[in-house]
Tab-separated table of C-alpha atoms and ligand atoms in Angstrom:
chain	number	residue	atom	x	y	z
B	1	UNK	CA	8.434	6.256	27.690
B	2	UNK	CA	9.151	5.089	24.140
B	3	UNK	CA	12.690	4.314	23.113
B	4	UNK	CA	14.320	6.106	20.170
B	5	UNK	CA	14.004	3.112	17.840
B	6	UNK	CA	10.265	2.864	18.428
B	7	UNK	CA	9.746	6.588	17.949
B	8	UNK	CA	11.698	6.604	14.685
B	9	UNK	CA	9.716	3.649	13.460
B	10	UNK	CA	6.381	5.392	14.154
B	11	UNK	CA	7.447	8.582	12.392
B	12	UNK	CA	8.192	6.554	9.286
B	13	UNK	CA	4.873	4.738	9.161
B	14	UNK	CA	2.649	5.266	6.158
B	15	UNK	CA	-1.053	6.007	5.919
B	16	UNK	CA	-2.348	5.094	2.487
B	17	UNK	CA	-5.795	6.231	1.419
B	18	UNK	CA	-7.037	4.178	-1.511
B	19	UNK	CA	-10.195	5.888	-2.676
B	20	UNK	CA	-10.834	3.286	-5.411
B	21	UNK	CA	-13.882	4.786	-7.141
B	22	UNK	CA	-15.705	5.199	-3.835
B	23	UNK	CA	-15.377	8.970	-4.226
B	24	UNK	CA	-17.049	10.068	-7.428
B	25	UNK	CA	-17.924	13.730	-6.948
B	26	UNK	CA	-15.178	16.409	-7.052
B	27	UNK	CA	-17.038	18.322	-4.305
B	28	UNK	CA	-16.871	15.277	-2.069
B	29	UNK	CA	-13.189	14.820	-2.962
B	30	UNK	CA	-12.473	18.407	-1.926
B	31	UNK	CA	-14.264	17.911	1.406
B	32	UNK	CA	-12.180	14.849	2.201
B	33	UNK	CA	-8.980	16.608	1.196
B	34	UNK	CA	-9.928	19.570	3.392
B	35	UNK	CA	-10.189	17.169	6.324
B	36	UNK	CA	-6.813	15.574	5.513
B	37	UNK	CA	-5.256	19.040	5.270
B	38	UNK	CA	-6.209	19.739	8.887
B	39	UNK	CA	-4.221	16.777	10.228
B	40	UNK	CA	-0.975	17.470	12.075
B	41	UNK	CA	2.232	17.848	10.006
B	42	UNK	CA	3.411	14.535	11.464
B	43	UNK	CA	0.384	12.706	10.041
B	44	UNK	CA	0.406	14.599	6.737
B	45	UNK	CA	4.073	13.846	6.155
B	46	UNK	CA	3.310	10.161	5.706
B	47	UNK	CA	-0.193	10.359	4.263
B	48	UNK	CA	-0.482	9.207	0.658
B	49	UNK	CA	-3.740	9.808	-1.165
B	50	UNK	CA	-4.560	7.505	-4.070
B	51	UNK	CA	-7.660	8.942	-5.731
B	52	UNK	CA	-9.199	8.045	-9.086
B	53	UNK	CA	-6.907	9.583	-11.757
B	54	UNK	CA	-9.136	12.581	-12.598
B	55	UNK	CA	-8.744	13.779	-8.993
B	56	UNK	CA	-4.943	13.528	-8.830
B	57	UNK	CA	-4.442	17.247	-9.417
B	58	UNK	CA	-6.905	18.065	-6.616
B	59	UNK	CA	-4.648	16.109	-4.266
B	60	UNK	CA	-1.533	17.878	-5.498
B	61	UNK	CA	-3.261	21.269	-5.250
B	62	UNK	CA	-3.974	20.468	-1.576
B	63	UNK	CA	-0.221	19.992	-1.043
B	64	UNK	CA	-0.787	16.392	-0.005
B	65	UNK	CA	1.220	13.495	-1.403
B	66	UNK	CA	-0.482	11.673	-4.233
B	67	UNK	CA	-0.345	8.126	-5.481
B	68	UNK	CA	-1.906	6.712	-8.610
B	69	UNK	CA	-4.131	3.663	-8.355
B	70	UNK	CA	-2.773	2.216	-11.555
B	71	UNK	CA	-0.446	2.709	-14.471
B	72	UNK	CA	0.195	1.454	-17.961
B	73	UNK	CA	3.048	-1.043	-18.332
B	74	UNK	CA	4.389	1.337	-21.036
B	75	UNK	CA	5.938	4.779	-20.479
B	76	UNK	CA	3.825	6.292	-23.242
B	77	UNK	CA	2.342	5.324	-26.576
B	78	UNK	CA	-0.697	3.499	-27.950
B	79	UNK	CA	-2.290	2.470	-24.656
B	80	UNK	CA	-5.798	3.919	-24.901
B	81	UNK	CA	-7.582	3.906	-21.569
B	82	UNK	CA	-4.462	3.872	-19.401
B	83	UNK	CA	-2.420	6.442	-17.501
B	84	UNK	CA	1.320	6.284	-18.107
B	85	UNK	CA	4.315	6.651	-15.792
B	86	UNK	CA	5.504	9.660	-17.791
B	87	UNK	CA	2.190	11.460	-17.262
B	88	UNK	CA	2.228	10.683	-13.546
B	89	UNK	CA	5.777	11.896	-13.187
B	90	UNK	CA	4.937	15.165	-14.950
B	91	UNK	CA	1.924	15.562	-12.653
B	92	UNK	CA	4.199	15.311	-9.580
B	93	UNK	CA	2.667	12.025	-8.465
B	94	UNK	CA	5.074	10.180	-6.154
B	95	UNK	CA	3.661	6.698	-5.589
B	96	UNK	CA	1.840	4.023	-7.558
B	97	UNK	CA	-0.390	1.405	-6.026
B	98	UNK	CA	0.284	-1.759	-7.993
B	99	UNK	CA	-0.914	-5.347	-7.940
B	100	UNK	CA	-4.092	-4.584	-6.013
B	101	UNK	CA	-6.344	-7.642	-5.867
B	102	UNK	CA	-9.117	-5.707	-7.607
B	103	UNK	CA	-6.742	-5.175	-10.551
B	104	UNK	CA	-5.585	-8.769	-10.451
B	105	UNK	CA	-9.249	-9.815	-10.567
B	106	UNK	CA	-9.641	-7.759	-13.745
B	107	UNK	CA	-6.846	-9.776	-15.346
B	108	UNK	CA	-3.560	-8.112	-14.341
B	109	UNK	CA	-0.866	-10.723	-14.983
B	110	UNK	CA	2.427	-11.226	-13.153
B	111	UNK	CA	4.286	-10.134	-16.321
B	112	UNK	CA	2.292	-6.910	-16.577
B	113	UNK	CA	2.875	-6.198	-12.908
B	114	UNK	CA	6.635	-6.730	-13.345
B	115	UNK	CA	6.612	-4.364	-16.305
B	116	UNK	CA	4.652	-1.746	-14.318
B	117	UNK	CA	7.116	-1.979	-11.434
B	118	UNK	CA	10.158	-1.619	-13.721
B	119	UNK	CA	8.709	1.348	-15.589
B	120	UNK	CA	7.708	3.075	-12.352
B	121	UNK	CA	11.242	2.681	-11.022
B	122	UNK	CA	12.708	3.944	-14.288
B	123	UNK	CA	10.958	7.294	-13.925
B	124	UNK	CA	11.468	7.530	-10.158
B	125	UNK	CA	7.994	6.679	-8.902
B	126	UNK	CA	7.729	4.544	-5.774
B	127	UNK	CA	5.800	1.287	-6.278
B	128	UNK	CA	3.484	0.322	-3.442
B	129	UNK	CA	2.861	-3.301	-4.285
B	130	UNK	CA	-0.090	-5.236	-2.847
B	131	UNK	CA	0.143	-8.947	-2.231
B	132	UNK	CA	-1.881	-11.369	-0.159
B	133	UNK	CA	-3.473	-14.765	-0.248
B	134	UNK	CA	-6.863	-15.477	-1.698
B	135	UNK	CA	-8.056	-17.719	1.097
B	136	UNK	CA	-6.602	-19.412	4.154
B	137	UNK	CA	-6.401	-23.202	4.322
B	138	UNK	CA	-5.593	-25.300	7.357
B	139	UNK	CA	-2.377	-26.761	5.855
B	140	UNK	CA	-0.795	-23.337	5.406
B	141	UNK	CA	-0.607	-23.521	1.585
B	142	UNK	CA	-1.191	-19.783	1.572
B	143	UNK	CA	2.422	-19.296	2.583
B	144	UNK	CA	3.456	-20.754	-0.785
B	145	UNK	CA	1.040	-18.483	-2.621
B	146	UNK	CA	2.555	-15.558	-0.741
B	147	UNK	CA	6.112	-16.576	-1.639
B	148	UNK	CA	5.145	-16.981	-5.298
B	149	UNK	CA	3.664	-13.477	-5.361
B	150	UNK	CA	6.779	-12.058	-3.721
B	151	UNK	CA	9.127	-13.697	-6.190
B	152	UNK	CA	6.985	-12.362	-9.050
B	153	UNK	CA	7.185	-8.829	-7.623
B	154	UNK	CA	10.986	-8.914	-7.325
B	155	UNK	CA	11.718	-10.860	-10.528
B	156	UNK	CA	14.514	-9.273	-12.558
B	157	UNK	CA	15.080	-6.360	-10.181
B	158	UNK	CA	18.558	-5.325	-9.072
B	159	UNK	CA	19.102	-4.871	-5.353
B	160	UNK	CA	19.045	-1.124	-5.880
B	161	UNK	CA	15.640	-1.305	-7.574
B	162	UNK	CA	14.263	-3.819	-5.092
B	163	UNK	CA	15.230	-1.463	-2.326
B	164	UNK	CA	12.671	1.113	-3.519
B	165	UNK	CA	9.659	-1.164	-3.231
B	166	UNK	CA	7.104	-0.826	-0.468
B	167	UNK	CA	4.873	-3.830	0.114
B	168	UNK	CA	1.331	-4.017	1.393
B	169	UNK	CA	0.017	-7.245	2.860
B	170	UNK	CA	-3.597	-7.269	1.745
B	171	UNK	CA	-5.246	-10.682	2.153
B	172	UNK	CA	-8.067	-10.865	-0.350
B	173	UNK	CA	-10.500	-12.284	2.177
B	174	UNK	CA	-10.126	-9.171	4.342
B	175	UNK	CA	-10.718	-6.522	1.658
B	176	UNK	CA	-13.901	-4.572	0.955
B	177	UNK	CA	-17.488	-4.494	2.130
B	178	UNK	CA	-17.998	-8.243	1.645
B	179	UNK	CA	-15.106	-9.183	3.976
B	180	UNK	CA	-16.198	-10.834	7.223
B	181	UNK	CA	-13.256	-9.450	9.165
B	182	UNK	CA	-9.838	-7.842	8.903
B	183	UNK	CA	-6.717	-9.908	9.537
B	184	UNK	CA	-5.739	-9.873	13.190
B	185	UNK	CA	-2.596	-7.978	14.102
B	186	UNK	CA	-0.911	-11.330	14.839
B	187	UNK	CA	-1.858	-12.703	11.394
B	188	UNK	CA	-0.549	-9.565	9.694
B	189	UNK	CA	2.682	-9.615	11.700
B	190	UNK	CA	3.258	-13.276	10.925
B	191	UNK	CA	2.900	-12.763	7.164
B	192	UNK	CA	4.948	-9.585	7.141
B	193	UNK	CA	7.823	-11.162	9.037
B	194	UNK	CA	7.608	-14.282	6.894
B	195	UNK	CA	7.732	-12.180	3.711
B	196	UNK	CA	10.618	-10.030	4.921
B	197	UNK	CA	12.595	-13.099	5.885
B	198	UNK	CA	11.941	-14.730	2.514
B	199	UNK	CA	13.094	-11.627	0.631
B	200	UNK	CA	16.203	-11.224	2.726
B	201	UNK	CA	17.277	-14.835	2.829
B	202	UNK	CA	16.130	-16.236	-0.516
B	203	UNK	CA	15.548	-13.416	-2.984
B	204	UNK	CA	18.335	-10.985	-2.089
B	205	UNK	CA	20.799	-12.599	0.299
B	206	UNK	CA	22.733	-11.706	2.306
B	207	UNK	CA	22.562	-8.010	3.255
B	208	UNK	CA	19.318	-6.722	1.817
B	209	UNK	CA	17.595	-4.092	3.901
B	210	UNK	CA	14.264	-5.044	5.453
B	211	UNK	CA	11.523	-3.828	3.105
B	212	UNK	CA	8.715	-1.650	4.428
B	213	UNK	CA	5.562	-3.744	4.750
B	214	UNK	CA	2.196	-2.226	5.563
B	215	UNK	CA	-1.196	-3.818	6.216
B	216	UNK	CA	-4.497	-3.263	4.394
B	217	UNK	CA	-7.934	-4.909	4.464
B	218	UNK	CA	-10.899	-3.679	6.542
B	219	UNK	CA	-8.793	-1.283	8.607
B	220	UNK	CA	-11.304	0.768	10.558
B	221	UNK	CA	-11.749	3.085	13.506
B	222	UNK	CA	-11.583	0.189	15.981
B	223	UNK	CA	-8.562	-1.732	14.738
B	224	UNK	CA	-6.345	0.921	13.065
B	225	UNK	CA	-4.367	1.808	16.195
B	226	UNK	CA	-3.463	-1.806	16.937
B	227	UNK	CA	-1.892	-2.237	13.474
B	228	UNK	CA	-0.268	1.170	13.837
B	229	UNK	CA	1.220	0.306	17.207
B	230	UNK	CA	2.688	-2.985	16.041
B	231	UNK	CA	6.447	-2.863	15.801
B	232	UNK	CA	6.314	-5.069	12.691
B	233	UNK	CA	3.706	-3.219	10.646
B	234	UNK	CA	5.036	-0.173	8.776
B	235	UNK	CA	1.712	1.496	8.176
B	236	UNK	CA	-1.914	1.052	7.168
B	237	UNK	CA	-3.733	1.057	3.858
B	238	UNK	CA	-7.402	1.917	3.855
B	239	UNK	CA	-10.170	1.888	1.284
B	240	UNK	CA	-13.581	2.651	2.718
B	241	UNK	CA	-12.480	4.154	6.019
B	242	UNK	CA	-10.338	6.780	4.276
B	243	UNK	CA	-13.353	8.164	2.421
B	244	UNK	CA	-15.728	8.484	5.384
B	245	UNK	CA	-15.157	11.873	6.989
B	246	UNK	CA	-16.174	11.202	10.592
B	247	UNK	CA	-14.742	7.706	10.699
B	248	UNK	CA	-11.401	8.780	9.302
B	249	UNK	CA	-11.111	11.768	11.587
B	250	UNK	CA	-11.670	9.523	14.628
B	251	UNK	CA	-9.361	6.848	13.263
B	252	UNK	CA	-6.487	9.281	12.744
B	253	UNK	CA	-6.996	10.778	16.202
B	254	UNK	CA	-6.171	7.352	17.649
B	255	UNK	CA	-2.817	6.981	15.857
R	1	PGA	P1	-10.911	-1.698	2.553
R	1	PGA	O1	-10.011	-1.735	1.229
R	1	PGA	O2	-10.174	-0.874	3.563
R	1	PGA	O3	-12.188	-1.027	2.106
R	1	PGA	O4	-11.109	-3.106	2.982
R	1	PGA	C1	-8.621	-1.881	1.326
R	1	PGA	C2	-8.064	-1.987	-0.068
R	1	PGA	O5	-8.666	-2.620	-0.912
R	1	PGA	O6	-7.020	-1.443	-0.408
């Protein structure tokens, strides 16, 4: 029998579906959303769908919670090619996935990320910020990389603003079709606890609440439940698995 603390924790866990541009056809998008819509209210309550921008209204029309995959660092104005916070807010989008390694690889800088986070908070959108080391070395230098990313994320934020941020530990080496493996649950837990401790003791001492920290990177049908069941992992973020109908249905049935 689970204790109350554990049960509460599970009910608060997030399931983030990052479609990237893996879904390209609106018909396919509708099929996936129809599957999501059949999940239990408990699952749907914490399911956040981050489709390519043109499909955001399909998500909202399905009464599911939407998240944007990106946003302009400006609220509006001369930013051809970008979606702005103001537009997302008007479209009833609730979350924004920021700092994803695929965006960083396209040149997203720490300053731009900070600006995106601040603007999102200004209009009341919740930033879901991805961080994670590039590679793992035997001397543990990746812990420093992790700390640097965390201090960049929180730079210049008041405690009240910092409180709104949700973090995703997404080690680069575990993401996408070319990844050899996901992180293990133990590796994810270690980084999450390390990050939470760093934020609470060095960035916002002394009484900062423990930030929500989820895991992403090759989450699949086989390993999803073990991340989900970890007391230290506040949810899962999936790319590929969230777009494959049968796989995702089976995966969710195990949560
Ligand atoms: P993946 O992607 O689940 O396909 O590894 C995760 C992500 O990039 O967010």
